[in-house]
Amino acid sequence: MEKNAKHPRETLKAIIAEDKPQYVKELFDTIAEDYDRMNWIMTGGLLALWHRAFLRQTRLAPGETALDVCCGTGDLTFLMARRVGPRGAVTGLDFSENMLAIARRRAEALAAKEPGKLAPITWTQGDALSLPFDDGDDDRGFAAVSMGFALRNVGDIVQALREMARVARRGGRIICLEVSRPKNPLLRAGFHIHFYRVVPILGRMAERRLPQESPLRRLRPYTYLPYSLDHLPPPQGILALMKEAGLIEARQIPLTGGVVSLYVGVKP
């Protein structure tokens, strides 16, 4: 760190206080082209295991509907589109148009590769805090509403969860996949080294696109992403927020020793 430079935690506090939504939008617009490759590199391929665990928790059946909030380039969207099949329907929503552009390209490639296996997918640019969908009830709404690695990026976690619950049908499931801190001291120490030290170094590959005048140089994207975990409540806090948002049966499912967790709730 340069002499007199602020620690990333201090810079992040200032960003959250001043302009977090705009910062996060520009961040994901900028790293969109490298996002999928960097995810696989930084997770060592464990994403596939986490995705399988996620899909089990959706409990989706063929012909149902699902919504992926903060869908990014569409990983969870595509998983649910395969599960509900061509008689179902899936929507992916994100506020980064660059991410959605890649998701659309991926969707076209998958549809050509797997004809007749995916549900129709609608891609929508929108805000997780104000979803552009009707309220759900007994007869309408999404059977599953997901969010992958984005709880720590939204401006108001409770409001995001309320919106996810609002558009779900009664009995619909809300599933959030998110980074968490392992309880085991040795695993926790290794996680901290990787997440706070290795990830920012690996991220320099994706950050080469940053123009010199970009505000993202204030706190580089792959430095922001690890330190954003500092502002995410611990698991019990997230479960409390899910209950505050009106969800029932809220529970945490740790994966890979607690490196990531699934948070699952049901709309009453």
mmCIF file of C-alpha atoms in Angstrom:
data_model
loop_
_atom_site.group_PDB
_atom_site.id
_atom_site.type_symbol
_atom_site.label_atom_id
_atom_site.label_comp_id
_atom_site.label_asym_id
_atom_site.label_seq_id
_atom_site.Cartn_x
_atom_site.Cartn_y
_atom_site.Cartn_z
ATOM 1 C CA MET A 1 0.000 0.000 0.000
ATOM 2 C CA GLU A 2 1.320 3.443 -0.888
ATOM 3 C CA LYS A 3 2.409 5.727 1.917
ATOM 4 C CA ASN A 4 -0.560 7.708 3.299
ATOM 5 C CA ALA A 5 -2.974 5.659 1.159
ATOM 6 C CA LYS A 6 -6.232 4.707 2.822
ATOM 7 C CA HIS A 7 -6.807 1.090 3.820
ATOM 8 C CA PRO A 8 -9.399 -0.570 1.538
ATOM 9 C CA ARG A 9 -11.813 -0.797 4.470
ATOM 10 C CA GLU A 10 -11.731 2.963 4.922
ATOM 11 C CA THR A 11 -12.187 3.591 1.213
ATOM 12 C CA LEU A 12 -15.106 1.172 1.114
ATOM 13 C CA LYS A 13 -16.801 2.924 4.028
ATOM 14 C CA ALA A 14 -16.616 6.185 2.090
ATOM 15 C CA ILE A 15 -18.006 4.559 -1.074
ATOM 16 C CA ILE A 16 -20.934 3.060 0.842
ATOM 17 C CA ALA A 17 -21.687 6.409 2.434
ATOM 18 C CA GLU A 18 -21.449 8.391 -0.797
ATOM 19 C CA ASP A 19 -22.178 6.506 -3.991
ATOM 20 C CA LYS A 20 -22.325 2.714 -3.581
ATOM 21 C CA PRO A 21 -25.067 1.992 -6.192
ATOM 22 C CA GLN A 22 -23.267 3.911 -8.944
ATOM 23 C CA TYR A 23 -19.897 2.455 -7.951
ATOM 24 C CA VAL A 24 -21.227 -1.125 -8.018
ATOM 25 C CA LYS A 25 -22.969 -0.587 -11.364
ATOM 26 C CA GLU A 26 -19.793 0.725 -12.985
ATOM 27 C CA LEU A 27 -17.796 -2.058 -11.349
ATOM 28 C CA PHE A 28 -19.874 -4.844 -12.912
ATOM 29 C CA ASP A 29 -20.178 -3.075 -16.246
ATOM 30 C CA THR A 30 -16.373 -2.907 -16.315
ATOM 31 C CA ILE A 31 -15.524 -6.490 -15.286
ATOM 32 C CA ALA A 32 -18.382 -8.167 -17.203
ATOM 33 C CA GLU A 33 -16.214 -9.630 -19.984
ATOM 34 C CA ASP A 34 -13.878 -11.322 -17.490
ATOM 35 C CA TYR A 35 -16.420 -12.138 -14.808
ATOM 36 C CA ASP A 36 -17.087 -15.816 -15.567
ATOM 37 C CA ARG A 37 -13.440 -16.711 -16.131
ATOM 38 C CA MET A 38 -12.351 -14.947 -12.960
ATOM 39 C CA ASN A 39 -15.056 -16.697 -10.916
ATOM 40 C CA TRP A 40 -13.808 -20.106 -11.969
ATOM 41 C CA ILE A 41 -10.195 -19.184 -11.330
ATOM 42 C CA MET A 42 -10.824 -17.668 -7.917
ATOM 43 C CA THR A 43 -13.123 -20.472 -6.688
ATOM 44 C CA GLY A 44 -10.957 -23.309 -7.962
ATOM 45 C CA GLY A 45 -13.897 -24.819 -9.827
ATOM 46 C CA LEU A 46 -15.991 -25.197 -6.653
ATOM 47 C CA LEU A 47 -18.796 -23.212 -8.274
ATOM 48 C CA ALA A 48 -20.150 -26.411 -9.835
ATOM 49 C CA LEU A 49 -20.620 -27.983 -6.387
ATOM 50 C CA TRP A 50 -22.266 -24.866 -5.004
ATOM 51 C CA HIS A 51 -24.543 -24.647 -8.018
ATOM 52 C CA ARG A 52 -25.771 -28.218 -7.510
ATOM 53 C CA ALA A 53 -26.546 -27.481 -3.860
ATOM 54 C CA PHE A 54 -28.368 -24.312 -4.891
ATOM 55 C CA LEU A 55 -30.497 -26.092 -7.476
ATOM 56 C CA ARG A 56 -31.613 -28.707 -4.944
ATOM 57 C CA GLN A 57 -32.860 -25.967 -2.651
ATOM 58 C CA THR A 58 -35.006 -24.322 -5.340
ATOM 59 C CA ARG A 59 -37.212 -27.442 -5.419
ATOM 60 C CA LEU A 60 -38.372 -26.325 -8.833
ATOM 61 C CA ALA A 61 -40.485 -28.663 -10.927
ATOM 62 C CA PRO A 62 -40.901 -28.759 -14.720
ATOM 63 C CA GLY A 63 -43.230 -26.057 -15.970
ATOM 64 C CA GLU A 64 -42.717 -23.637 -13.058
ATOM 65 C CA THR A 65 -41.446 -20.063 -13.120
ATOM 66 C CA ALA A 66 -38.357 -18.589 -11.482
ATOM 67 C CA LEU A 67 -36.609 -15.243 -11.085
ATOM 68 C CA ASP A 68 -32.859 -14.673 -10.719
ATOM 69 C CA VAL A 69 -32.208 -11.263 -9.118
ATOM 70 C CA CYS A 70 -28.787 -9.682 -9.763
ATOM 71 C CA CYS A 71 -28.359 -12.445 -12.335
ATOM 72 C CA GLY A 72 -25.034 -11.213 -13.719
ATOM 73 C CA THR A 73 -24.058 -13.334 -16.697
ATOM 74 C CA GLY A 74 -26.764 -15.893 -15.934
ATOM 75 C CA ASP A 75 -25.234 -18.854 -14.079
ATOM 76 C CA LEU A 76 -28.162 -19.436 -11.721
ATOM 77 C CA THR A 77 -30.650 -18.376 -14.398
ATOM 78 C CA PHE A 78 -29.498 -21.154 -16.716
ATOM 79 C CA LEU A 79 -29.560 -23.759 -13.945
ATOM 80 C CA MET A 80 -33.196 -22.957 -13.209
ATOM 81 C CA ALA A 81 -34.074 -22.774 -16.920
ATOM 82 C CA ARG A 82 -32.847 -26.350 -17.339
ATOM 83 C CA ARG A 83 -34.729 -27.502 -14.267
ATOM 84 C CA VAL A 84 -38.148 -26.082 -15.250
ATOM 85 C CA GLY A 85 -37.686 -26.985 -18.923
ATOM 86 C CA PRO A 86 -39.411 -25.609 -22.030
ATOM 87 C CA ARG A 87 -42.849 -25.552 -20.365
ATOM 88 C CA GLY A 88 -41.562 -23.223 -17.651
ATOM 89 C CA ALA A 89 -40.261 -19.664 -17.756
ATOM 90 C CA VAL A 90 -37.308 -17.917 -16.128
ATOM 91 C CA THR A 91 -36.430 -14.235 -15.781
ATOM 92 C CA GLY A 92 -32.952 -12.863 -15.155
ATOM 93 C CA LEU A 93 -32.724 -9.325 -13.770
ATOM 94 C CA ASP A 94 -29.626 -7.178 -13.331
ATOM 95 C CA PHE A 95 -28.850 -3.464 -13.345
ATOM 96 C CA SER A 96 -25.645 -3.918 -15.391
ATOM 97 C CA GLU A 97 -26.432 -3.849 -19.104
ATOM 98 C CA ASN A 98 -22.966 -5.215 -19.895
ATOM 99 C CA MET A 99 -23.626 -8.262 -17.724
ATOM 100 C CA LEU A 100 -27.004 -8.776 -19.384
ATOM 101 C CA ALA A 101 -25.436 -8.527 -22.850
ATOM 102 C CA ILE A 102 -23.135 -11.422 -21.994
ATOM 103 C CA ALA A 103 -26.028 -13.371 -20.466
ATOM 104 C CA ARG A 104 -27.984 -12.980 -23.705
ATOM 105 C CA ARG A 105 -25.038 -14.240 -25.757
ATOM 106 C CA ARG A 106 -24.625 -17.205 -23.448
ATOM 107 C CA ALA A 107 -28.349 -17.948 -23.687
ATOM 108 C CA GLU A 108 -28.212 -18.037 -27.476
ATOM 109 C CA ALA A 109 -25.235 -20.390 -27.415
ATOM 110 C CA LEU A 110 -26.890 -22.707 -24.880
ATOM 111 C CA ALA A 111 -30.179 -22.770 -26.790
ATOM 112 C CA ALA A 112 -28.287 -23.865 -29.892
ATOM 113 C CA LYS A 113 -26.314 -26.461 -27.944
ATOM 114 C CA GLU A 114 -29.263 -27.808 -25.947
ATOM 115 C CA PRO A 115 -32.318 -27.365 -28.191
ATOM 116 C CA GLY A 116 -35.630 -27.962 -26.469
ATOM 117 C CA LYS A 117 -34.132 -28.276 -22.978
ATOM 118 C CA LEU A 118 -34.194 -24.735 -21.628
ATOM 119 C CA ALA A 119 -37.130 -22.644 -20.500
ATOM 120 C CA PRO A 120 -37.724 -19.375 -22.335
ATOM 121 C CA ILE A 121 -35.605 -16.731 -20.572
ATOM 122 C CA THR A 122 -36.492 -13.049 -20.294
ATOM 123 C CA TRP A 123 -33.621 -10.677 -19.519
ATOM 124 C CA THR A 124 -34.582 -7.475 -17.710
ATOM 125 C CA GLN A 125 -32.521 -4.503 -16.622
ATOM 126 C CA GLY A 126 -33.775 -3.399 -13.233
ATOM 127 C CA ASP A 127 -33.194 -2.614 -9.575
ATOM 128 C CA ALA A 128 -33.199 -5.342 -6.914
ATOM 129 C CA LEU A 129 -34.771 -2.851 -4.498
ATOM 130 C CA SER A 130 -37.761 -2.193 -6.752
ATOM 131 C CA LEU A 131 -38.540 -5.263 -8.853
ATOM 132 C CA PRO A 132 -40.733 -4.545 -11.908
ATOM 133 C CA PHE A 133 -43.114 -7.452 -11.275
ATOM 134 C CA ASP A 134 -46.583 -7.883 -9.776
ATOM 135 C CA ASP A 135 -47.172 -9.150 -6.270
ATOM 136 C CA GLY A 136 -47.331 -12.901 -5.927
ATOM 137 C CA ASP A 137 -50.239 -14.777 -4.363
ATOM 138 C CA ASP A 138 -51.722 -18.274 -4.432
ATOM 139 C CA ASP A 139 -52.116 -18.330 -8.207
ATOM 140 C CA ARG A 140 -49.325 -16.133 -9.527
ATOM 141 C CA GLY A 141 -45.745 -15.223 -8.746
ATOM 142 C CA PHE A 142 -42.428 -17.000 -9.042
ATOM 143 C CA ALA A 143 -41.971 -20.456 -7.537
ATOM 144 C CA ALA A 144 -38.349 -19.630 -6.734
ATOM 145 C CA VAL A 145 -36.496 -16.320 -6.484
ATOM 146 C CA SER A 146 -32.698 -16.434 -6.298
ATOM 147 C CA MET A 147 -29.744 -14.150 -5.732
ATOM 148 C CA GLY A 148 -26.145 -15.254 -6.214
ATOM 149 C CA PHE A 149 -23.250 -13.491 -4.467
ATOM 150 C CA ALA A 150 -25.051 -10.151 -4.466
ATOM 151 C CA LEU A 151 -26.523 -9.602 -0.997
ATOM 152 C CA ARG A 152 -23.407 -7.672 -0.010
ATOM 153 C CA ASN A 153 -23.745 -5.446 -3.086
ATOM 154 C CA VAL A 154 -27.324 -4.225 -2.647
ATOM 155 C CA GLY A 155 -27.930 -0.929 -0.884
ATOM 156 C CA ASP A 156 -30.577 -2.305 1.499
ATOM 157 C CA ILE A 157 -30.614 -6.042 2.243
ATOM 158 C CA VAL A 158 -34.009 -6.081 3.953
ATOM 159 C CA GLN A 159 -35.630 -4.193 1.081
ATOM 160 C CA ALA A 160 -34.089 -6.571 -1.468
ATOM 161 C CA LEU A 161 -35.398 -9.573 0.486
ATOM 162 C CA ARG A 162 -38.833 -7.955 0.831
ATOM 163 C CA GLU A 163 -38.986 -7.434 -2.921
ATOM 164 C CA MET A 164 -37.927 -11.031 -3.595
ATOM 165 C CA ALA A 165 -40.643 -12.227 -1.216
ATOM 166 C CA ARG A 166 -43.242 -9.873 -2.677
ATOM 167 C CA VAL A 167 -42.976 -11.259 -6.212
ATOM 168 C CA ALA A 168 -42.853 -14.915 -5.132
ATOM 169 C CA ARG A 169 -45.996 -16.986 -5.000
ATOM 170 C CA ARG A 170 -47.231 -18.215 -1.613
ATOM 171 C CA GLY A 171 -45.031 -21.135 -0.664
ATOM 172 C CA GLY A 172 -42.353 -19.920 -3.070
ATOM 173 C CA ARG A 173 -38.730 -20.227 -2.024
ATOM 174 C CA ILE A 174 -36.183 -17.427 -1.690
ATOM 175 C CA ILE A 175 -32.609 -18.722 -2.089
ATOM 176 C CA CYS A 176 -29.475 -16.606 -1.683
ATOM 177 C CA LEU A 177 -26.004 -17.990 -2.358
ATOM 178 C CA GLU A 178 -23.364 -15.861 -0.647
ATOM 179 C CA VAL A 179 -19.803 -15.858 0.612
ATOM 180 C CA SER A 180 -19.486 -16.517 4.362
ATOM 181 C CA ARG A 181 -16.726 -16.973 6.916
ATOM 182 C CA PRO A 182 -15.833 -20.532 8.006
ATOM 183 C CA LYS A 183 -16.074 -21.301 11.729
ATOM 184 C CA ASN A 184 -13.060 -23.625 11.746
ATOM 185 C CA PRO A 185 -10.026 -21.481 12.731
ATOM 186 C CA LEU A 186 -7.615 -23.104 10.257
ATOM 187 C CA LEU A 187 -10.073 -22.967 7.383
ATOM 188 C CA ARG A 188 -10.985 -19.414 8.351
ATOM 189 C CA ALA A 189 -7.317 -18.357 8.280
ATOM 190 C CA GLY A 190 -6.833 -19.903 4.832
ATOM 191 C CA PHE A 191 -10.043 -18.283 3.617
ATOM 192 C CA HIS A 192 -8.872 -14.844 4.766
ATOM 193 C CA ILE A 193 -5.506 -15.207 3.036
ATOM 194 C CA HIS A 194 -7.158 -16.260 -0.223
ATOM 195 C CA PHE A 195 -10.066 -13.814 -0.107
ATOM 196 C CA TYR A 196 -8.265 -10.680 1.045
ATOM 197 C CA ARG A 197 -4.802 -11.272 -0.442
ATOM 198 C CA VAL A 198 -4.926 -13.668 -3.384
ATOM 199 C CA VAL A 199 -8.220 -12.523 -4.941
ATOM 200 C CA PRO A 200 -7.107 -8.882 -5.402
ATOM 201 C CA ILE A 201 -3.872 -10.079 -7.039
ATOM 202 C CA LEU A 202 -5.738 -12.418 -9.399
ATOM 203 C CA GLY A 203 -8.197 -9.622 -10.108
ATOM 204 C CA ARG A 204 -5.538 -7.445 -11.697
ATOM 205 C CA MET A 205 -6.056 -9.513 -14.874
ATOM 206 C CA ALA A 206 -9.643 -8.264 -15.096
ATOM 207 C CA GLU A 207 -8.809 -4.737 -13.977
ATOM 208 C CA ARG A 208 -6.493 -4.044 -16.900
ATOM 209 C CA ARG A 209 -9.544 -2.587 -18.701
ATOM 210 C CA LEU A 210 -9.860 0.280 -16.220
ATOM 211 C CA PRO A 211 -9.154 3.652 -17.833
ATOM 212 C CA GLN A 212 -6.872 5.931 -15.870
ATOM 213 C CA GLU A 213 -9.708 8.331 -15.094
ATOM 214 C CA SER A 214 -12.103 5.611 -13.888
ATOM 215 C CA PRO A 215 -13.503 6.156 -10.376
ATOM 216 C CA LEU A 216 -12.994 2.423 -9.880
ATOM 217 C CA ARG A 217 -9.308 3.127 -9.429
ATOM 218 C CA ARG A 218 -10.327 4.559 -6.073
ATOM 219 C CA LEU A 219 -10.935 0.962 -4.939
ATOM 220 C CA ARG A 220 -10.244 -1.670 -7.580
ATOM 221 C CA PRO A 221 -13.090 -4.119 -8.321
ATOM 222 C CA TYR A 222 -11.355 -7.233 -7.000
ATOM 223 C CA THR A 223 -10.342 -5.362 -3.886
ATOM 224 C CA TYR A 224 -13.893 -4.090 -3.369
ATOM 225 C CA LEU A 225 -15.446 -7.551 -3.735
ATOM 226 C CA PRO A 226 -13.574 -9.200 -0.821
ATOM 227 C CA TYR A 227 -13.849 -6.222 1.509
ATOM 228 C CA SER A 228 -17.557 -5.880 0.776
ATOM 229 C CA LEU A 229 -17.966 -8.996 2.944
ATOM 230 C CA ASP A 230 -17.081 -6.806 5.934
ATOM 231 C CA HIS A 231 -20.432 -5.066 5.488
ATOM 232 C CA LEU A 232 -22.493 -8.247 5.229
ATOM 233 C CA PRO A 233 -24.168 -9.361 8.482
ATOM 234 C CA PRO A 234 -23.095 -12.719 9.955
ATOM 235 C CA PRO A 235 -25.317 -15.716 9.175
ATOM 236 C CA GLN A 236 -27.610 -15.229 12.172
ATOM 237 C CA GLY A 237 -27.977 -11.586 11.189
ATOM 238 C CA ILE A 238 -28.961 -12.530 7.634
ATOM 239 C CA LEU A 239 -31.526 -15.014 8.960
ATOM 240 C CA ALA A 240 -32.956 -12.272 11.169
ATOM 241 C CA LEU A 241 -33.226 -9.967 8.143
ATOM 242 C CA MET A 242 -35.012 -12.710 6.193
ATOM 243 C CA LYS A 243 -37.562 -13.001 9.000
ATOM 244 C CA GLU A 244 -37.884 -9.212 9.114
ATOM 245 C CA ALA A 245 -38.643 -9.329 5.376
ATOM 246 C CA GLY A 246 -41.559 -11.656 6.107
ATOM 247 C CA LEU A 247 -40.014 -15.011 5.221
ATOM 248 C CA ILE A 248 -40.582 -18.158 7.273
ATOM 249 C CA GLU A 249 -38.480 -21.302 7.736
ATOM 250 C CA ALA A 250 -35.340 -19.217 7.235
ATOM 251 C CA ARG A 251 -32.165 -21.278 7.485
ATOM 252 C CA GLN A 252 -28.489 -21.272 6.569
ATOM 253 C CA ILE A 253 -26.834 -24.171 4.740
ATOM 254 C CA PRO A 254 -23.011 -23.898 4.936
ATOM 255 C CA LEU A 255 -21.100 -25.260 1.941
ATOM 256 C CA THR A 256 -17.417 -26.229 1.684
ATOM 257 C CA GLY A 257 -16.863 -25.770 5.383
ATOM 258 C CA GLY A 258 -18.716 -22.469 5.448
ATOM 259 C CA VAL A 259 -16.719 -20.704 2.737
ATOM 260 C CA VAL A 260 -20.086 -19.977 1.156
ATOM 261 C CA SER A 261 -23.628 -20.440 2.438
ATOM 262 C CA LEU A 262 -27.102 -20.867 1.077
ATOM 263 C CA TYR A 263 -29.787 -18.844 2.841
ATOM 264 C CA VAL A 264 -33.258 -20.233 2.235
ATOM 265 C CA GLY A 265 -36.662 -18.900 3.230
ATOM 266 C CA VAL A 266 -40.285 -19.436 2.245
ATOM 267 C CA LYS A 267 -43.027 -16.921 1.488
ATOM 268 C CA PRO A 268 -45.965 -17.647 3.822
#
